[in-house]
Amino acid sequence: KMIDNTKSMKGKYRPYILTMGLPTAVLGSLFLWMPYEHMSLFWKCAVVLGFNVAFQFFFSFFQDSYDSLINVLSPNSIERSDVLSIRYIVENLSPSIVGIIFPLLAKMITGEDTLYDIKIYRYLYPPMLFAGFLVSMIIYFNTTEKIVQPKSRNVQIKFTDAFRAVARNKYFWIISLAGWIGFLEVGFHKIMEWMY
């Protein structure tokens, strides 16, 4: 609903790539550098929950804007397909390259053959997060939303109405609950990996 109410010279989706991308990168870096080794289990869980809530807000807007931007770049489906092809190559090439060099860099950082030392992630992820943000700035500065709603179309949705609609949406709560359970399951799995 917030995106539908966006009235910006930069378009409907592009402003969120900038305003939500940077906080996501900062949150990711802060998340890694929290002094977990000095926290009780309660505070570790509270901090992780707090970060998760913040990520759900900032990263969700960023991801939605990034995914939806393709729909307003051109009315021509062939042009959109060409842009999507390039996007998917970049999206899939990056993890492949990181997957190759990550173990090598991890060994340089720790001197051991392990990927379970928090130092590895503290030193490698923040630069990757900010590099990803800079790549998204290429999209922000080099695209133009070509499908524009007429100025006469004025959809105003109150935040309280949107909040009420979400509160009544049982499918939203089912999907959210599944996501929360999945998050806890992955967190538990990672803790077990670190222990054993």
GROMACS .gro file of C-alpha atoms in nm:
model
  196
    1LYS     CA    1   0.000   0.000   0.000
    2MET     CA    2   0.291   0.234   0.067
    3ILE     CA    3   0.429   0.170  -0.282
    4ASP     CA    4   0.087   0.237  -0.437
    5ASN     CA    5   0.080   0.576  -0.265
    6THR     CA    6   0.429   0.673  -0.383
    7LYS     CA    7   0.426   1.000  -0.573
    8SER     CA    8   0.786   1.058  -0.677
    9MET     CA    9   0.965   1.202  -0.977
   10LYS     CA   10   1.178   0.884  -0.968
   11GLY     CA   11   0.873   0.663  -1.020
   12LYS     CA   12   0.680   0.412  -0.818
   13TYR     CA   13   0.948   0.151  -0.738
   14ARG     CA   14   1.289   0.314  -0.784
   15PRO     CA   15   1.278   0.530  -0.467
   16TYR     CA   16   1.254   0.214  -0.256
   17ILE     CA   17   1.564   0.065  -0.415
   18LEU     CA   18   1.760   0.356  -0.270
   19THR     CA   19   1.577   0.416   0.058
   20MET     CA   20   1.543   0.050   0.154
   21GLY     CA   21   1.865  -0.087   0.003
   22LEU     CA   22   2.108   0.112   0.217
   23PRO     CA   23   1.935   0.031   0.549
   24THR     CA   24   1.934  -0.337   0.447
   25ALA     CA   25   2.311  -0.331   0.388
   26VAL     CA   26   2.370  -0.146   0.717
   27LEU     CA   27   2.144  -0.387   0.908
   28GLY     CA   28   2.326  -0.686   0.758
   29SER     CA   29   2.660  -0.548   0.868
   30LEU     CA   30   2.537  -0.463   1.219
   31PHE     CA   31   2.380  -0.806   1.250
   32LEU     CA   32   2.716  -0.971   1.191
   33TRP     CA   33   2.911  -0.746   1.425
   34MET     CA   34   2.687  -0.783   1.730
   35PRO     CA   35   2.891  -0.920   2.025
   36TYR     CA   36   2.702  -1.250   2.038
   37GLU     CA   37   2.989  -1.419   2.222
   38HIS     CA   38   2.925  -1.191   2.523
   39MET     CA   39   2.545  -1.219   2.527
   40SER     CA   40   2.319  -1.451   2.720
   41LEU     CA   41   2.092  -1.681   2.520
   42PHE     CA   42   1.793  -1.455   2.591
   43TRP     CA   43   1.969  -1.147   2.452
   44LYS     CA   44   2.097  -1.338   2.150
   45CYS     CA   45   1.742  -1.444   2.068
   46ALA     CA   46   1.605  -1.093   2.132
   47VAL     CA   47   1.868  -0.932   1.908
   48VAL     CA   48   1.813  -1.184   1.629
   49LEU     CA   49   1.436  -1.130   1.652
   50GLY     CA   50   1.481  -0.751   1.639
   51PHE     CA   51   1.703  -0.776   1.333
   52ASN     CA   52   1.459  -1.016   1.169
   53VAL     CA   53   1.172  -0.771   1.215
   54ALA     CA   54   1.384  -0.489   1.068
   55PHE     CA   55   1.490  -0.708   0.773
   56GLN     CA   56   1.126  -0.802   0.711
   57PHE     CA   57   1.049  -0.433   0.668
   58PHE     CA   58   1.349  -0.294   0.481
   59PHE     CA   59   1.450  -0.593   0.271
   60SER     CA   60   1.090  -0.678   0.178
   61PHE     CA   61   1.034  -0.331   0.033
   62PHE     CA   62   1.369  -0.344  -0.145
   63GLN     CA   63   1.301  -0.690  -0.292
   64ASP     CA   64   0.945  -0.602  -0.395
   65SER     CA   65   1.063  -0.284  -0.570
   66TYR     CA   66   1.350  -0.465  -0.738
   67ASP     CA   67   1.123  -0.747  -0.860
   68SER     CA   68   0.838  -0.517  -0.967
   69LEU     CA   69   1.049  -0.256  -1.146
   70ILE     CA   70   1.067  -0.478  -1.455
   71ASN     CA   71   0.690  -0.441  -1.502
   72VAL     CA   72   0.710  -0.063  -1.552
   73LEU     CA   73   1.031  -0.039  -1.756
   74SER     CA   74   0.862  -0.091  -2.090
   75PRO     CA   75   0.524  -0.182  -2.234
   76ASN     CA   76   0.712  -0.406  -2.480
   77SER     CA   77   0.734  -0.763  -2.349
   78ILE     CA   78   1.041  -0.840  -2.565
   79GLU     CA   79   1.232  -0.551  -2.408
   80ARG     CA   80   1.131  -0.669  -2.062
   81SER     CA   81   1.247  -1.022  -2.147
   82ASP     CA   82   1.585  -0.890  -2.264
   83VAL     CA   83   1.630  -0.698  -1.937
   84LEU     CA   84   1.524  -1.005  -1.736
   85SER     CA   85   1.780  -1.220  -1.919
   86ILE     CA   86   2.063  -0.986  -1.821
   87ARG     CA   87   1.928  -0.958  -1.467
   88TYR     CA   88   1.918  -1.335  -1.419
   89ILE     CA   89   2.270  -1.380  -1.556
   90VAL     CA   90   2.405  -1.124  -1.308
   91GLU     CA   91   2.197  -1.266  -1.020
   92ASN     CA   92   2.315  -1.622  -1.082
   93LEU     CA   93   2.675  -1.545  -1.171
   94SER     CA   94   2.746  -1.357  -0.848
   95PRO     CA   95   2.674  -1.647  -0.607
   96SER     CA   96   2.872  -1.882  -0.833
   97ILE     CA   97   3.180  -1.660  -0.815
   98VAL     CA   98   3.140  -1.610  -0.440
   99GLY     CA   99   3.095  -1.986  -0.393
  100ILE     CA  100   3.433  -2.044  -0.556
  101ILE     CA  101   3.635  -1.778  -0.376
  102PHE     CA  102   3.460  -1.784  -0.036
  103PRO     CA  103   3.636  -2.099   0.098
  104LEU     CA  104   3.972  -1.963  -0.017
  105LEU     CA  105   3.917  -1.630   0.158
  106ALA     CA  106   3.783  -1.810   0.467
  107LYS     CA  107   4.106  -2.009   0.491
  108MET     CA  108   4.308  -1.688   0.461
  109ILE     CA  109   4.109  -1.528   0.745
  110THR     CA  110   4.110  -1.821   0.988
  111GLY     CA  111   4.406  -2.029   0.873
  112GLU     CA  112   4.180  -2.336   0.894
  113ASP     CA  113   3.952  -2.532   0.662
  114THR     CA  114   3.629  -2.412   0.816
  115LEU     CA  115   3.329  -2.203   0.719
  116TYR     CA  116   3.187  -2.196   1.072
  117ASP     CA  117   3.391  -1.913   1.220
  118ILE     CA  118   3.194  -1.589   1.266
  119LYS     CA  119   3.506  -1.387   1.174
  120ILE     CA  120   3.474  -1.508   0.815
  121TYR     CA  121   3.127  -1.360   0.781
  122ARG     CA  122   3.214  -1.044   0.971
  123TYR     CA  123   3.494  -0.964   0.729
  124LEU     CA  124   3.348  -1.090   0.401
  125TYR     CA  125   2.974  -1.017   0.413
  126PRO     CA  126   2.972  -0.640   0.480
  127PRO     CA  127   3.178  -0.563   0.166
  128MET     CA  128   2.952  -0.796  -0.033
  129LEU     CA  129   2.640  -0.626   0.109
  130PHE     CA  130   2.763  -0.280   0.013
  131ALA     CA  131   2.885  -0.402  -0.327
  132GLY     CA  132   2.534  -0.537  -0.386
  133PHE     CA  133   2.389  -0.203  -0.283
  134LEU     CA  134   2.621  -0.024  -0.529
  135VAL     CA  135   2.510  -0.259  -0.807
  136SER     CA  136   2.148  -0.175  -0.722
  137MET     CA  137   2.242   0.193  -0.758
  138ILE     CA  138   2.332   0.119  -1.120
  139ILE     CA  139   1.970   0.012  -1.161
  140TYR     CA  140   1.844   0.315  -0.969
  141PHE     CA  141   2.036   0.572  -1.175
  142ASN     CA  142   2.018   0.402  -1.517
  143THR     CA  143   1.654   0.305  -1.547
  144THR     CA  144   1.340   0.502  -1.611
  145GLU     CA  145   0.990   0.385  -1.535
  146LYS     CA  146   0.814   0.423  -1.870
  147ILE     CA  147   0.470   0.306  -1.767
  148VAL     CA  148   0.334   0.597  -1.571
  149GLN     CA  149  -0.011   0.641  -1.426
  150PRO     CA  150  -0.193   0.959  -1.531
  151LYS     CA  151  -0.190   1.241  -1.275
  152SER     CA  152  -0.568   1.225  -1.266
  153ARG     CA  153  -0.546   0.876  -1.115
  154ASN     CA  154  -0.521   0.943  -0.746
  155VAL     CA  155  -0.534   0.631  -0.532
  156GLN     CA  156  -0.510   0.719  -0.166
  157ILE     CA  157  -0.493   0.433   0.078
  158LYS     CA  158  -0.480   0.512   0.447
  159PHE     CA  159  -0.223   0.327   0.653
  160THR     CA  160  -0.492   0.226   0.904
  161ASP     CA  161  -0.705   0.076   0.624
  162ALA     CA  162  -0.406  -0.115   0.491
  163PHE     CA  163  -0.318  -0.233   0.843
  164ARG     CA  164  -0.678  -0.349   0.899
  165ALA     CA  165  -0.679  -0.535   0.566
  166VAL     CA  166  -0.354  -0.713   0.654
  167ALA     CA  167  -0.481  -0.799   1.004
  168ARG     CA  168  -0.788  -0.969   0.849
  169ASN     CA  169  -0.596  -1.150   0.576
  170LYS     CA  170  -0.572  -1.510   0.699
  171TYR     CA  171  -0.347  -1.612   0.409
  172PHE     CA  172  -0.095  -1.344   0.507
  173TRP     CA  173  -0.085  -1.481   0.861
  174ILE     CA  174  -0.053  -1.842   0.743
  175ILE     CA  175   0.235  -1.749   0.510
  176SER     CA  176   0.397  -1.533   0.780
  177LEU     CA  177   0.368  -1.810   1.038
  178ALA     CA  178   0.526  -2.054   0.793
  179GLY     CA  179   0.807  -1.803   0.734
  180TRP     CA  180   0.863  -1.755   1.108
  181ILE     CA  181   0.871  -2.130   1.168
  182GLY     CA  182   1.111  -2.168   0.874
  183PHE     CA  183   1.333  -1.892   1.016
  184LEU     CA  184   1.342  -2.062   1.357
  185GLU     CA  185   1.410  -2.399   1.194
  186VAL     CA  186   1.703  -2.259   0.994
  187GLY     CA  187   1.833  -2.078   1.303
  188PHE     CA  188   1.814  -2.397   1.509
  189HIS     CA  189   1.988  -2.591   1.229
  190LYS     CA  190   2.272  -2.335   1.217
  191ILE     CA  191   2.316  -2.347   1.595
  192MET     CA  192   2.336  -2.726   1.579
  193GLU     CA  193   2.595  -2.702   1.299
  194TRP     CA  194   2.808  -2.466   1.506
  195MET     CA  195   2.781  -2.690   1.812
  196TYR     CA  196   2.875  -3.009   1.632
   0.00000   0.00000   0.00000
